[in-house]
Amino acid sequence: RERRAGRWWGPAMDLEATFQQFCRTREPAALGAVFDATADDLFGLALHLTRDHAMAEDALQATFLVAIERAHRWQPDRPLRPWLLGILHREVKVARRRARRAPDPARVAAKPSEPPERVVLAAEVRDAVRAALGELPEPYRGVVDLHLVQALPPAAIAARLQRSSGSVRTQLW
């Protein structure tokens, strides 16, 4: 048994060999051993950098997710701990950036929903207007439809239907 950083460990583990075994076999036990051997130190650094327990836990988890995804990039002739520390540092920076982003209250504010009875009433009115429009004779139907349904002013209706503004106003009246 040897003492490292104030903790007692069992027989000295070769982190690099264990992680290399994980890279070859994708065996969860090998990754678990690496996690057990390094998590306390990585979490301590994450906590120091973030000053937030939850953010530090998230950074530690993200570090190992990245390590799993990019295990093929690790070079077995290089020490594992500095590689993991570099990943952790990048993940903390990403988390800080995310935390600094303040959402625009105007964009995320929930729009108040209308009471259900008002929604039903509006649908009934729309249906009644459409039914009444269907009963109008043709010279009036298009003009009234554009005015009531699409809310166009008489000048725009006249331009769209290629009629004079005076006749459109008369038909609306």
mmCIF file of N, CA and C in Angstrom, residues 17-145:
data_model
loop_
_atom_site.group_PDB
_atom_site.id
_atom_site.type_symbol
_atom_site.label_atom_id
_atom_site.label_comp_id
_atom_site.label_asym_id
_atom_site.label_seq_id
_atom_site.Cartn_x
_atom_site.Cartn_y
_atom_site.Cartn_z
ATOM 1 N N ALA A 17 -1.787 1.988 -18.163
ATOM 2 C CA ALA A 17 -2.042 0.624 -18.633
ATOM 3 C C ALA A 17 -3.523 0.273 -18.487
ATOM 4 N N THR A 18 -4.130 0.723 -17.397
ATOM 5 C CA THR A 18 -5.549 0.437 -17.184
ATOM 6 C C THR A 18 -6.406 1.164 -18.212
ATOM 7 N N PHE A 19 -6.074 2.422 -18.500
ATOM 8 C CA PHE A 19 -6.851 3.159 -19.497
ATOM 9 C C PHE A 19 -6.600 2.599 -20.894
ATOM 10 N N GLN A 20 -5.390 2.168 -21.146
ATOM 11 C CA GLN A 20 -5.087 1.545 -22.437
ATOM 12 C C GLN A 20 -5.900 0.256 -22.602
ATOM 13 N N GLN A 21 -6.063 -0.479 -21.513
ATOM 14 C CA GLN A 21 -6.901 -1.676 -21.549
ATOM 15 C C GLN A 21 -8.341 -1.293 -21.887
ATOM 16 N N PHE A 22 -8.830 -0.198 -21.278
ATOM 17 C CA PHE A 22 -10.179 0.267 -21.601
ATOM 18 C C PHE A 22 -10.277 0.639 -23.085
ATOM 19 N N CYS A 23 -9.259 1.319 -23.601
ATOM 20 C CA CYS A 23 -9.285 1.729 -25.007
ATOM 21 C C CYS A 23 -9.366 0.519 -25.936
ATOM 22 N N ARG A 24 -8.673 -0.549 -25.566
ATOM 23 C CA ARG A 24 -8.678 -1.762 -26.403
ATOM 24 C C ARG A 24 -9.972 -2.536 -26.275
ATOM 25 N N THR A 25 -10.447 -2.728 -25.043
ATOM 26 C CA THR A 25 -11.551 -3.655 -24.801
ATOM 27 C C THR A 25 -12.892 -2.968 -24.527
ATOM 28 N N ARG A 26 -12.863 -1.672 -24.210
ATOM 29 C CA ARG A 26 -14.069 -0.937 -23.797
ATOM 30 C C ARG A 26 -14.725 -1.582 -22.586
ATOM 31 N N GLU A 27 -13.898 -2.180 -21.751
ATOM 32 C CA GLU A 27 -14.372 -2.849 -20.545
ATOM 33 C C GLU A 27 -14.689 -1.796 -19.477
ATOM 34 N N PRO A 28 -15.924 -1.742 -19.003
ATOM 35 C CA PRO A 28 -16.306 -0.726 -18.012
ATOM 36 C C PRO A 28 -15.505 -0.810 -16.712
ATOM 37 N N ALA A 29 -15.100 -2.007 -16.325
ATOM 38 C CA ALA A 29 -14.354 -2.146 -15.070
ATOM 39 C C ALA A 29 -13.019 -1.413 -15.147
ATOM 40 N N ALA A 30 -12.388 -1.428 -16.306
ATOM 41 C CA ALA A 30 -11.112 -0.722 -16.463
ATOM 42 C C ALA A 30 -11.334 0.786 -16.345
ATOM 43 N N LEU A 31 -12.376 1.287 -16.982
ATOM 44 C CA LEU A 31 -12.671 2.707 -16.865
ATOM 45 C C LEU A 31 -13.064 3.056 -15.433
ATOM 46 N N GLY A 32 -13.806 2.173 -14.790
ATOM 47 C CA GLY A 32 -14.192 2.399 -13.395
ATOM 48 C C GLY A 32 -12.980 2.503 -12.487
ATOM 49 N N ALA A 33 -11.972 1.678 -12.749
ATOM 50 C CA ALA A 33 -10.746 1.729 -11.938
ATOM 51 C C ALA A 33 -10.027 3.057 -12.138
ATOM 52 N N VAL A 34 -9.979 3.522 -13.380
ATOM 53 C CA VAL A 34 -9.351 4.820 -13.657
ATOM 54 C C VAL A 34 -10.156 5.931 -12.979
ATOM 55 N N PHE A 35 -11.466 5.842 -13.063
ATOM 56 C CA PHE A 35 -12.323 6.844 -12.418
ATOM 57 C C PHE A 35 -12.074 6.857 -10.915
ATOM 58 N N ASP A 36 -12.082 5.663 -10.300
ATOM 59 C CA ASP A 36 -11.868 5.590 -8.852
ATOM 60 C C ASP A 36 -10.529 6.176 -8.446
ATOM 61 N N ALA A 37 -9.515 5.985 -9.285
ATOM 62 C CA ALA A 37 -8.175 6.455 -8.942
ATOM 63 C C ALA A 37 -8.004 7.958 -9.156
ATOM 64 N N THR A 38 -8.808 8.553 -10.031
ATOM 65 C CA THR A 38 -8.569 9.958 -10.373
ATOM 66 C C THR A 38 -9.716 10.901 -9.998
ATOM 67 N N ALA A 39 -10.879 10.381 -9.710
ATOM 68 C CA ALA A 39 -12.063 11.231 -9.527
ATOM 69 C C ALA A 39 -11.914 12.223 -8.380
ATOM 70 N N ASP A 40 -11.342 11.807 -7.267
ATOM 71 C CA ASP A 40 -11.231 12.727 -6.124
ATOM 72 C C ASP A 40 -10.359 13.933 -6.466
ATOM 73 N N ASP A 41 -9.233 13.668 -7.099
ATOM 74 C CA ASP A 41 -8.339 14.773 -7.470
ATOM 75 C C ASP A 41 -8.982 15.674 -8.514
ATOM 76 N N LEU A 42 -9.625 15.077 -9.509
ATOM 77 C CA LEU A 42 -10.275 15.867 -10.551
ATOM 78 C C LEU A 42 -11.435 16.679 -9.968
ATOM 79 N N PHE A 43 -12.194 16.062 -9.083
ATOM 80 C CA PHE A 43 -13.311 16.783 -8.475
ATOM 81 C C PHE A 43 -12.794 17.943 -7.616
ATOM 82 N N GLY A 44 -11.719 17.724 -6.883
ATOM 83 C CA GLY A 44 -11.145 18.800 -6.072
ATOM 84 C C GLY A 44 -10.728 19.985 -6.922
ATOM 85 N N LEU A 45 -10.101 19.699 -8.057
ATOM 86 C CA LEU A 45 -9.707 20.779 -8.953
ATOM 87 C C LEU A 45 -10.935 21.457 -9.550
ATOM 88 N N ALA A 46 -11.926 20.677 -9.953
ATOM 89 C CA ALA A 46 -13.152 21.249 -10.517
ATOM 90 C C ALA A 46 -13.849 22.137 -9.496
ATOM 91 N N LEU A 47 -13.896 21.698 -8.263
ATOM 92 C CA LEU A 47 -14.521 22.490 -7.204
ATOM 93 C C LEU A 47 -13.748 23.784 -6.981
ATOM 94 N N HIS A 48 -12.424 23.692 -7.036
ATOM 95 C CA HIS A 48 -11.589 24.889 -6.873
ATOM 96 C C HIS A 48 -11.842 25.876 -8.018
ATOM 97 N N LEU A 49 -11.979 25.356 -9.226
ATOM 98 C CA LEU A 49 -12.166 26.231 -10.383
ATOM 99 C C LEU A 49 -13.578 26.818 -10.462
ATOM 100 N N THR A 50 -14.572 26.034 -10.078
ATOM 101 C CA THR A 50 -15.954 26.487 -10.235
ATOM 102 C C THR A 50 -16.529 27.126 -8.986
ATOM 103 N N ARG A 51 -16.059 26.718 -7.824
ATOM 104 C CA ARG A 51 -16.594 27.173 -6.538
ATOM 105 C C ARG A 51 -18.080 26.810 -6.386
ATOM 106 N N ASP A 52 -18.500 25.785 -7.113
ATOM 107 C CA ASP A 52 -19.897 25.352 -7.074
ATOM 108 C C ASP A 52 -19.911 23.831 -7.131
ATOM 109 N N HIS A 53 -20.493 23.202 -6.120
ATOM 110 C CA HIS A 53 -20.467 21.744 -6.000
ATOM 111 C C HIS A 53 -21.143 21.064 -7.195
ATOM 112 N N ALA A 54 -22.320 21.537 -7.560
ATOM 113 C CA ALA A 54 -23.060 20.911 -8.667
ATOM 114 C C ALA A 54 -22.320 21.085 -9.988
ATOM 115 N N MET A 55 -21.764 22.286 -10.211
ATOM 116 C CA MET A 55 -21.030 22.532 -11.448
ATOM 117 C C MET A 55 -19.764 21.680 -11.502
ATOM 118 N N ALA A 56 -19.128 21.475 -10.349
ATOM 119 C CA ALA A 56 -17.927 20.640 -10.296
ATOM 120 C C ALA A 56 -18.270 19.183 -10.615
ATOM 121 N N GLU A 57 -19.400 18.702 -10.081
ATOM 122 C CA GLU A 57 -19.822 17.330 -10.397
ATOM 123 C C GLU A 57 -20.109 17.185 -11.884
ATOM 124 N N ASP A 58 -20.784 18.184 -12.460
ATOM 125 C CA ASP A 58 -21.084 18.141 -13.891
ATOM 126 C C ASP A 58 -19.805 18.141 -14.719
ATOM 127 N N ALA A 59 -18.826 18.953 -14.308
ATOM 128 C CA ALA A 59 -17.560 19.016 -15.037
ATOM 129 C C ALA A 59 -16.817 17.685 -14.957
ATOM 130 N N LEU A 60 -16.848 17.035 -13.800
ATOM 131 C CA LEU A 60 -16.198 15.734 -13.651
ATOM 132 C C LEU A 60 -16.869 14.703 -14.558
ATOM 133 N N GLN A 61 -18.192 14.707 -14.553
ATOM 134 C CA GLN A 61 -18.920 13.767 -15.409
ATOM 135 C C GLN A 61 -18.622 14.048 -16.885
ATOM 136 N N ALA A 62 -18.623 15.306 -17.269
ATOM 137 C CA ALA A 62 -18.339 15.668 -18.655
ATOM 138 C C ALA A 62 -16.921 15.272 -19.042
ATOM 139 N N THR A 63 -15.994 15.382 -18.094
ATOM 140 C CA THR A 63 -14.612 14.990 -18.367
ATOM 141 C C THR A 63 -14.527 13.528 -18.758
ATOM 142 N N PHE A 64 -15.197 12.681 -18.012
ATOM 143 C CA PHE A 64 -15.131 11.255 -18.328
ATOM 144 C C PHE A 64 -15.939 10.908 -19.578
ATOM 145 N N LEU A 65 -16.987 11.643 -19.848
ATOM 146 C CA LEU A 65 -17.708 11.415 -21.106
ATOM 147 C C LEU A 65 -16.817 11.750 -22.302
ATOM 148 N N VAL A 66 -16.102 12.848 -22.210
ATOM 149 C CA VAL A 66 -15.184 13.226 -23.282
ATOM 150 C C VAL A 66 -14.048 12.215 -23.373
ATOM 151 N N ALA A 67 -13.567 11.759 -22.234
ATOM 152 C CA ALA A 67 -12.484 10.768 -22.240
ATOM 153 C C ALA A 67 -12.944 9.478 -22.920
ATOM 154 N N ILE A 68 -14.181 9.087 -22.697
ATOM 155 C CA ILE A 68 -14.707 7.885 -23.353
ATOM 156 C C ILE A 68 -14.817 8.122 -24.850
ATOM 157 N N GLU A 69 -15.376 9.278 -25.236
ATOM 158 C CA GLU A 69 -15.564 9.580 -26.651
ATOM 159 C C GLU A 69 -14.242 9.729 -27.399
ATOM 160 N N ARG A 70 -13.249 10.276 -26.732
ATOM 161 C CA ARG A 70 -11.981 10.575 -27.406
ATOM 162 C C ARG A 70 -10.837 9.686 -26.931
ATOM 163 N N ALA A 71 -11.167 8.533 -26.431
ATOM 164 C CA ALA A 71 -10.127 7.629 -25.932
ATOM 165 C C ALA A 71 -9.114 7.300 -27.023
ATOM 166 N N HIS A 72 -9.562 7.257 -28.258
ATOM 167 C CA HIS A 72 -8.663 6.938 -29.369
ATOM 168 C C HIS A 72 -7.611 8.032 -29.593
ATOM 169 N N ARG A 73 -7.850 9.233 -29.075
ATOM 170 C CA ARG A 73 -6.889 10.336 -29.241
ATOM 171 C C ARG A 73 -5.776 10.325 -28.184
ATOM 172 N N TRP A 74 -6.012 9.629 -27.094
ATOM 173 C CA TRP A 74 -4.996 9.599 -26.034
ATOM 174 C C TRP A 74 -3.795 8.808 -26.517
ATOM 175 N N GLN A 75 -2.625 9.334 -26.241
ATOM 176 C CA GLN A 75 -1.388 8.675 -26.662
ATOM 177 C C GLN A 75 -0.832 7.892 -25.486
ATOM 178 N N PRO A 76 -0.736 6.572 -25.605
ATOM 179 C CA PRO A 76 -0.318 5.729 -24.478
ATOM 180 C C PRO A 76 1.063 6.066 -23.913
ATOM 181 N N ASP A 77 1.907 6.707 -24.686
ATOM 182 C CA ASP A 77 3.239 7.051 -24.172
ATOM 183 C C ASP A 77 3.215 8.329 -23.341
ATOM 184 N N ARG A 78 2.046 8.992 -23.235
ATOM 185 C CA ARG A 78 1.910 10.214 -22.448
ATOM 186 C C ARG A 78 1.154 9.912 -21.166
ATOM 187 N N PRO A 79 1.414 10.641 -20.084
ATOM 188 C CA PRO A 79 0.700 10.404 -18.824
ATOM 189 C C PRO A 79 -0.794 10.704 -18.977
ATOM 190 N N LEU A 80 -1.605 9.917 -18.281
ATOM 191 C CA LEU A 80 -3.058 10.040 -18.394
ATOM 192 C C LEU A 80 -3.603 11.219 -17.597
ATOM 193 N N ARG A 81 -3.093 11.424 -16.379
ATOM 194 C CA ARG A 81 -3.637 12.486 -15.527
ATOM 195 C C ARG A 81 -3.615 13.863 -16.185
ATOM 196 N N PRO A 82 -2.507 14.300 -16.770
ATOM 197 C CA PRO A 82 -2.526 15.623 -17.420
ATOM 198 C C PRO A 82 -3.543 15.706 -18.564
ATOM 199 N N TRP A 83 -3.730 14.600 -19.276
ATOM 200 C CA TRP A 83 -4.732 14.574 -20.351
ATOM 201 C C TRP A 83 -6.126 14.792 -19.768
ATOM 202 N N LEU A 84 -6.428 14.087 -18.688
ATOM 203 C CA LEU A 84 -7.726 14.238 -18.029
ATOM 204 C C LEU A 84 -7.884 15.643 -17.441
ATOM 205 N N LEU A 85 -6.808 16.185 -16.873
ATOM 206 C CA LEU A 85 -6.867 17.542 -16.318
ATOM 207 C C LEU A 85 -7.139 18.574 -17.409
ATOM 208 N N GLY A 86 -6.554 18.376 -18.578
ATOM 209 C CA GLY A 86 -6.805 19.283 -19.697
ATOM 210 C C GLY A 86 -8.261 19.231 -20.135
ATOM 211 N N ILE A 87 -8.803 18.028 -20.193
ATOM 212 C CA ILE A 87 -10.223 17.882 -20.546
ATOM 213 C C ILE A 87 -11.082 18.571 -19.494
ATOM 214 N N LEU A 88 -10.759 18.337 -18.225
ATOM 215 C CA LEU A 88 -11.528 18.949 -17.141
ATOM 216 C C LEU A 88 -11.481 20.468 -17.241
ATOM 217 N N HIS A 89 -10.315 21.011 -17.491
ATOM 218 C CA HIS A 89 -10.174 22.462 -17.589
ATOM 219 C C HIS A 89 -11.041 23.014 -18.720
ATOM 220 N N ARG A 90 -11.036 22.354 -19.873
ATOM 221 C CA ARG A 90 -11.882 22.803 -20.987
ATOM 222 C C ARG A 90 -13.366 22.704 -20.632
ATOM 223 N N GLU A 91 -13.746 21.635 -19.962
ATOM 224 C CA GLU A 91 -15.158 21.469 -19.592
ATOM 225 C C GLU A 91 -15.603 22.531 -18.580
ATOM 226 N N VAL A 92 -14.717 22.910 -17.674
ATOM 227 C CA VAL A 92 -15.048 23.969 -16.714
ATOM 228 C C VAL A 92 -15.218 25.295 -17.451
ATOM 229 N N LYS A 93 -14.342 25.566 -18.425
ATOM 230 C CA LYS A 93 -14.476 26.807 -19.195
ATOM 231 C C LYS A 93 -15.796 26.835 -19.958
ATOM 232 N N VAL A 94 -16.180 25.711 -20.542
ATOM 233 C CA VAL A 94 -17.452 25.635 -21.264
ATOM 234 C C VAL A 94 -18.611 25.866 -20.295
ATOM 235 N N ALA A 95 -18.539 25.262 -19.114
ATOM 236 C CA ALA A 95 -19.609 25.424 -18.119
ATOM 237 C C ALA A 95 -19.699 26.874 -17.649
ATOM 238 N N ARG A 96 -18.564 27.514 -17.476
ATOM 239 C CA ARG A 96 -18.579 28.930 -17.072
ATOM 240 C C ARG A 96 -19.216 29.793 -18.143
ATOM 241 N N ARG A 97 -18.862 29.523 -19.414
ATOM 242 C CA ARG A 97 -19.447 30.285 -20.507
ATOM 243 C C ARG A 97 -20.963 30.122 -20.523
ATOM 244 N N ARG A 98 -21.407 28.883 -20.347
ATOM 245 C CA ARG A 98 -22.847 28.621 -20.331
ATOM 246 C C ARG A 98 -23.525 29.354 -19.178
ATOM 247 N N ALA A 99 -22.861 29.364 -18.019
ATOM 248 C CA ALA A 99 -23.449 30.007 -16.833
ATOM 249 C C ALA A 99 -23.506 31.524 -17.002
ATOM 250 N N ARG A 100 -22.578 32.094 -17.761
ATOM 251 C CA ARG A 100 -22.567 33.549 -17.960
ATOM 252 C C ARG A 100 -23.658 34.010 -18.898
ATOM 253 N N ARG A 101 -24.103 33.123 -19.761
ATOM 254 C CA ARG A 101 -25.150 33.509 -20.700
ATOM 255 C C ARG A 101 -26.438 33.781 -19.947
ATOM 256 N N ALA A 102 -26.930 34.972 -20.119
ATOM 257 C CA ALA A 102 -28.196 35.324 -19.478
ATOM 258 C C ALA A 102 -29.270 35.357 -20.557
ATOM 259 N N PRO A 103 -30.299 34.595 -20.387
ATOM 260 C CA PRO A 103 -31.341 34.608 -21.407
ATOM 261 C C PRO A 103 -32.064 35.946 -21.444
ATOM 262 N N ASP A 104 -32.491 36.328 -22.633
ATOM 263 C CA ASP A 104 -33.241 37.559 -22.810
ATOM 264 C C ASP A 104 -34.652 37.324 -22.286
ATOM 265 N N PRO A 105 -35.047 38.021 -21.215
ATOM 266 C CA PRO A 105 -36.366 37.778 -20.625
ATOM 267 C C PRO A 105 -37.512 37.967 -21.613
ATOM 268 N N ALA A 106 -37.340 38.880 -22.556
ATOM 269 C CA ALA A 106 -38.417 39.119 -23.519
ATOM 270 C C ALA A 106 -38.610 37.919 -24.442
ATOM 271 N N ARG A 107 -37.505 37.205 -24.747
ATOM 272 C CA ARG A 107 -37.604 36.071 -25.662
ATOM 273 C C ARG A 107 -38.088 34.809 -24.977
ATOM 274 N N VAL A 108 -37.799 34.653 -23.685
ATOM 275 C CA VAL A 108 -38.185 33.421 -23.009
ATOM 276 C C VAL A 108 -39.407 33.570 -22.119
ATOM 277 N N ALA A 109 -39.910 34.785 -22.023
ATOM 278 C CA ALA A 109 -41.082 34.990 -21.174
ATOM 279 C C ALA A 109 -42.263 34.233 -21.769
ATOM 280 N N ALA A 110 -42.928 33.513 -20.920
ATOM 281 C CA ALA A 110 -44.093 32.755 -21.367
ATOM 282 C C ALA A 110 -45.223 33.725 -21.681
ATOM 283 N N LYS A 111 -45.750 33.560 -22.864
ATOM 284 C CA LYS A 111 -46.863 34.414 -23.239
ATOM 285 C C LYS A 111 -48.094 33.935 -22.491
ATOM 286 N N PRO A 112 -48.827 34.873 -21.926
ATOM 287 C CA PRO A 112 -50.015 34.444 -21.177
ATOM 288 C C PRO A 112 -51.021 33.792 -22.125
ATOM 289 N N SER A 113 -51.523 32.679 -21.716
ATOM 290 C CA SER A 113 -52.497 31.991 -22.557
ATOM 291 C C SER A 113 -53.885 32.549 -22.262
ATOM 292 N N GLU A 114 -54.671 32.538 -23.302
ATOM 293 C CA GLU A 114 -56.027 33.043 -23.137
ATOM 294 C C GLU A 114 -56.865 32.000 -22.421
ATOM 295 N N PRO A 115 -57.861 32.460 -21.684
ATOM 296 C CA PRO A 115 -58.754 31.506 -21.020
ATOM 297 C C PRO A 115 -59.456 30.637 -22.070
ATOM 298 N N PRO A 116 -59.712 29.391 -21.751
ATOM 299 C CA PRO A 116 -60.317 28.474 -22.733
ATOM 300 C C PRO A 116 -61.646 28.971 -23.283
ATOM 301 N N GLU A 117 -62.449 29.615 -22.449
ATOM 302 C CA GLU A 117 -63.750 30.080 -22.939
ATOM 303 C C GLU A 117 -63.599 31.162 -24.004
ATOM 304 N N ARG A 118 -62.528 31.950 -23.872
ATOM 305 C CA ARG A 118 -62.281 32.992 -24.871
ATOM 306 C C ARG A 118 -61.815 32.373 -26.189
ATOM 307 N N VAL A 119 -61.008 31.322 -26.112
ATOM 308 C CA VAL A 119 -60.537 30.628 -27.310
ATOM 309 C C VAL A 119 -61.715 29.994 -28.041
ATOM 310 N N VAL A 120 -62.608 29.364 -27.292
ATOM 311 C CA VAL A 120 -63.782 28.727 -27.890
ATOM 312 C C VAL A 120 -64.692 29.776 -28.524
ATOM 313 N N LEU A 121 -64.882 30.877 -27.829
ATOM 314 C CA LEU A 121 -65.727 31.948 -28.358
ATOM 315 C C LEU A 121 -65.135 32.510 -29.650
ATOM 316 N N ALA A 122 -63.845 32.739 -29.682
ATOM 317 C CA ALA A 122 -63.193 33.258 -30.886
ATOM 318 C C ALA A 122 -63.359 32.283 -32.054
ATOM 319 N N ALA A 123 -63.255 30.981 -31.796
ATOM 320 C CA ALA A 123 -63.442 29.983 -32.850
ATOM 321 C C ALA A 123 -64.883 30.007 -33.361
ATOM 322 N N GLU A 124 -65.832 30.157 -32.444
ATOM 323 C CA GLU A 124 -67.239 30.221 -32.854
ATOM 324 C C GLU A 124 -67.504 31.455 -33.709
ATOM 325 N N VAL A 125 -66.915 32.593 -33.326
ATOM 326 C CA VAL A 125 -67.091 33.823 -34.089
ATOM 327 C C VAL A 125 -66.483 33.664 -35.480
ATOM 328 N N ARG A 126 -65.286 33.080 -35.556
ATOM 329 C CA ARG A 126 -64.641 32.845 -36.857
ATOM 330 C C ARG A 126 -65.532 31.979 -37.755
ATOM 331 N N ASP A 127 -66.086 30.909 -37.173
ATOM 332 C CA ASP A 127 -66.955 30.019 -37.951
ATOM 333 C C ASP A 127 -68.208 30.757 -38.415
ATOM 334 N N ALA A 128 -68.788 31.588 -37.549
ATOM 335 C CA ALA A 128 -69.995 32.335 -37.915
ATOM 336 C C ALA A 128 -69.692 33.341 -39.025
ATOM 337 N N VAL A 129 -68.536 33.997 -38.953
ATOM 338 C CA VAL A 129 -68.142 34.962 -39.983
ATOM 339 C C VAL A 129 -67.941 34.240 -41.313
ATOM 340 N N ARG A 130 -67.256 33.095 -41.281
ATOM 341 C CA ARG A 130 -67.038 32.336 -42.527
ATOM 342 C C ARG A 130 -68.370 31.882 -43.132
ATOM 343 N N ALA A 131 -69.290 31.446 -42.281
ATOM 344 C CA ALA A 131 -70.602 31.020 -42.783
ATOM 345 C C ALA A 131 -71.338 32.199 -43.397
ATOM 346 N N ALA A 132 -71.282 33.363 -42.744
ATOM 347 C CA ALA A 132 -71.952 34.550 -43.271
ATOM 348 C C ALA A 132 -71.302 35.009 -44.571
ATOM 349 N N LEU A 133 -69.955 34.898 -44.655
ATOM 350 C CA LEU A 133 -69.263 35.270 -45.888
ATOM 351 C C LEU A 133 -69.702 34.380 -47.045
ATOM 352 N N GLY A 134 -69.941 33.109 -46.751
ATOM 353 C CA GLY A 134 -70.376 32.184 -47.799
ATOM 354 C C GLY A 134 -71.733 32.534 -48.366
ATOM 355 N N GLU A 135 -72.541 33.253 -47.609
ATOM 356 C CA GLU A 135 -73.887 33.622 -48.062
ATOM 357 C C GLU A 135 -73.909 34.936 -48.839
ATOM 358 N N LEU A 136 -72.811 35.703 -48.803
ATOM 359 C CA LEU A 136 -72.774 36.982 -49.520
ATOM 360 C C LEU A 136 -72.659 36.750 -51.026
ATOM 361 N N PRO A 137 -73.277 37.631 -51.831
ATOM 362 C CA PRO A 137 -73.073 37.532 -53.283
ATOM 363 C C PRO A 137 -71.625 37.908 -53.636
ATOM 364 N N GLU A 138 -71.145 37.434 -54.777
ATOM 365 C CA GLU A 138 -69.739 37.538 -55.151
ATOM 366 C C GLU A 138 -69.157 38.951 -55.176
ATOM 367 N N PRO A 139 -69.763 39.958 -55.665
ATOM 368 C CA PRO A 139 -69.024 41.222 -55.674
ATOM 369 C C PRO A 139 -68.634 41.680 -54.273
ATOM 370 N N TYR A 140 -69.385 41.243 -53.260
ATOM 371 C CA TYR A 140 -69.121 41.680 -51.883
ATOM 372 C C TYR A 140 -68.244 40.682 -51.116
ATOM 373 N N ARG A 141 -68.371 39.415 -51.435
ATOM 374 C CA ARG A 141 -67.705 38.363 -50.662
ATOM 375 C C ARG A 141 -66.186 38.566 -50.604
ATOM 376 N N GLY A 142 -65.536 38.773 -51.753
ATOM 377 C CA GLY A 142 -64.071 38.939 -51.764
ATOM 378 C C GLY A 142 -63.620 40.153 -50.986
ATOM 379 N N VAL A 143 -64.383 41.248 -51.116
ATOM 380 C CA VAL A 143 -64.015 42.490 -50.433
ATOM 381 C C VAL A 143 -64.157 42.329 -48.920
ATOM 382 N N VAL A 144 -65.266 41.784 -48.486
ATOM 383 C CA VAL A 144 -65.506 41.627 -47.050
ATOM 384 C C VAL A 144 -64.541 40.600 -46.454
ATOM 385 N N ASP A 145 -64.254 39.536 -47.199
ATOM 386 C CA ASP A 145 -63.295 38.533 -46.727
ATOM 387 C C ASP A 145 -61.916 39.157 -46.503
#
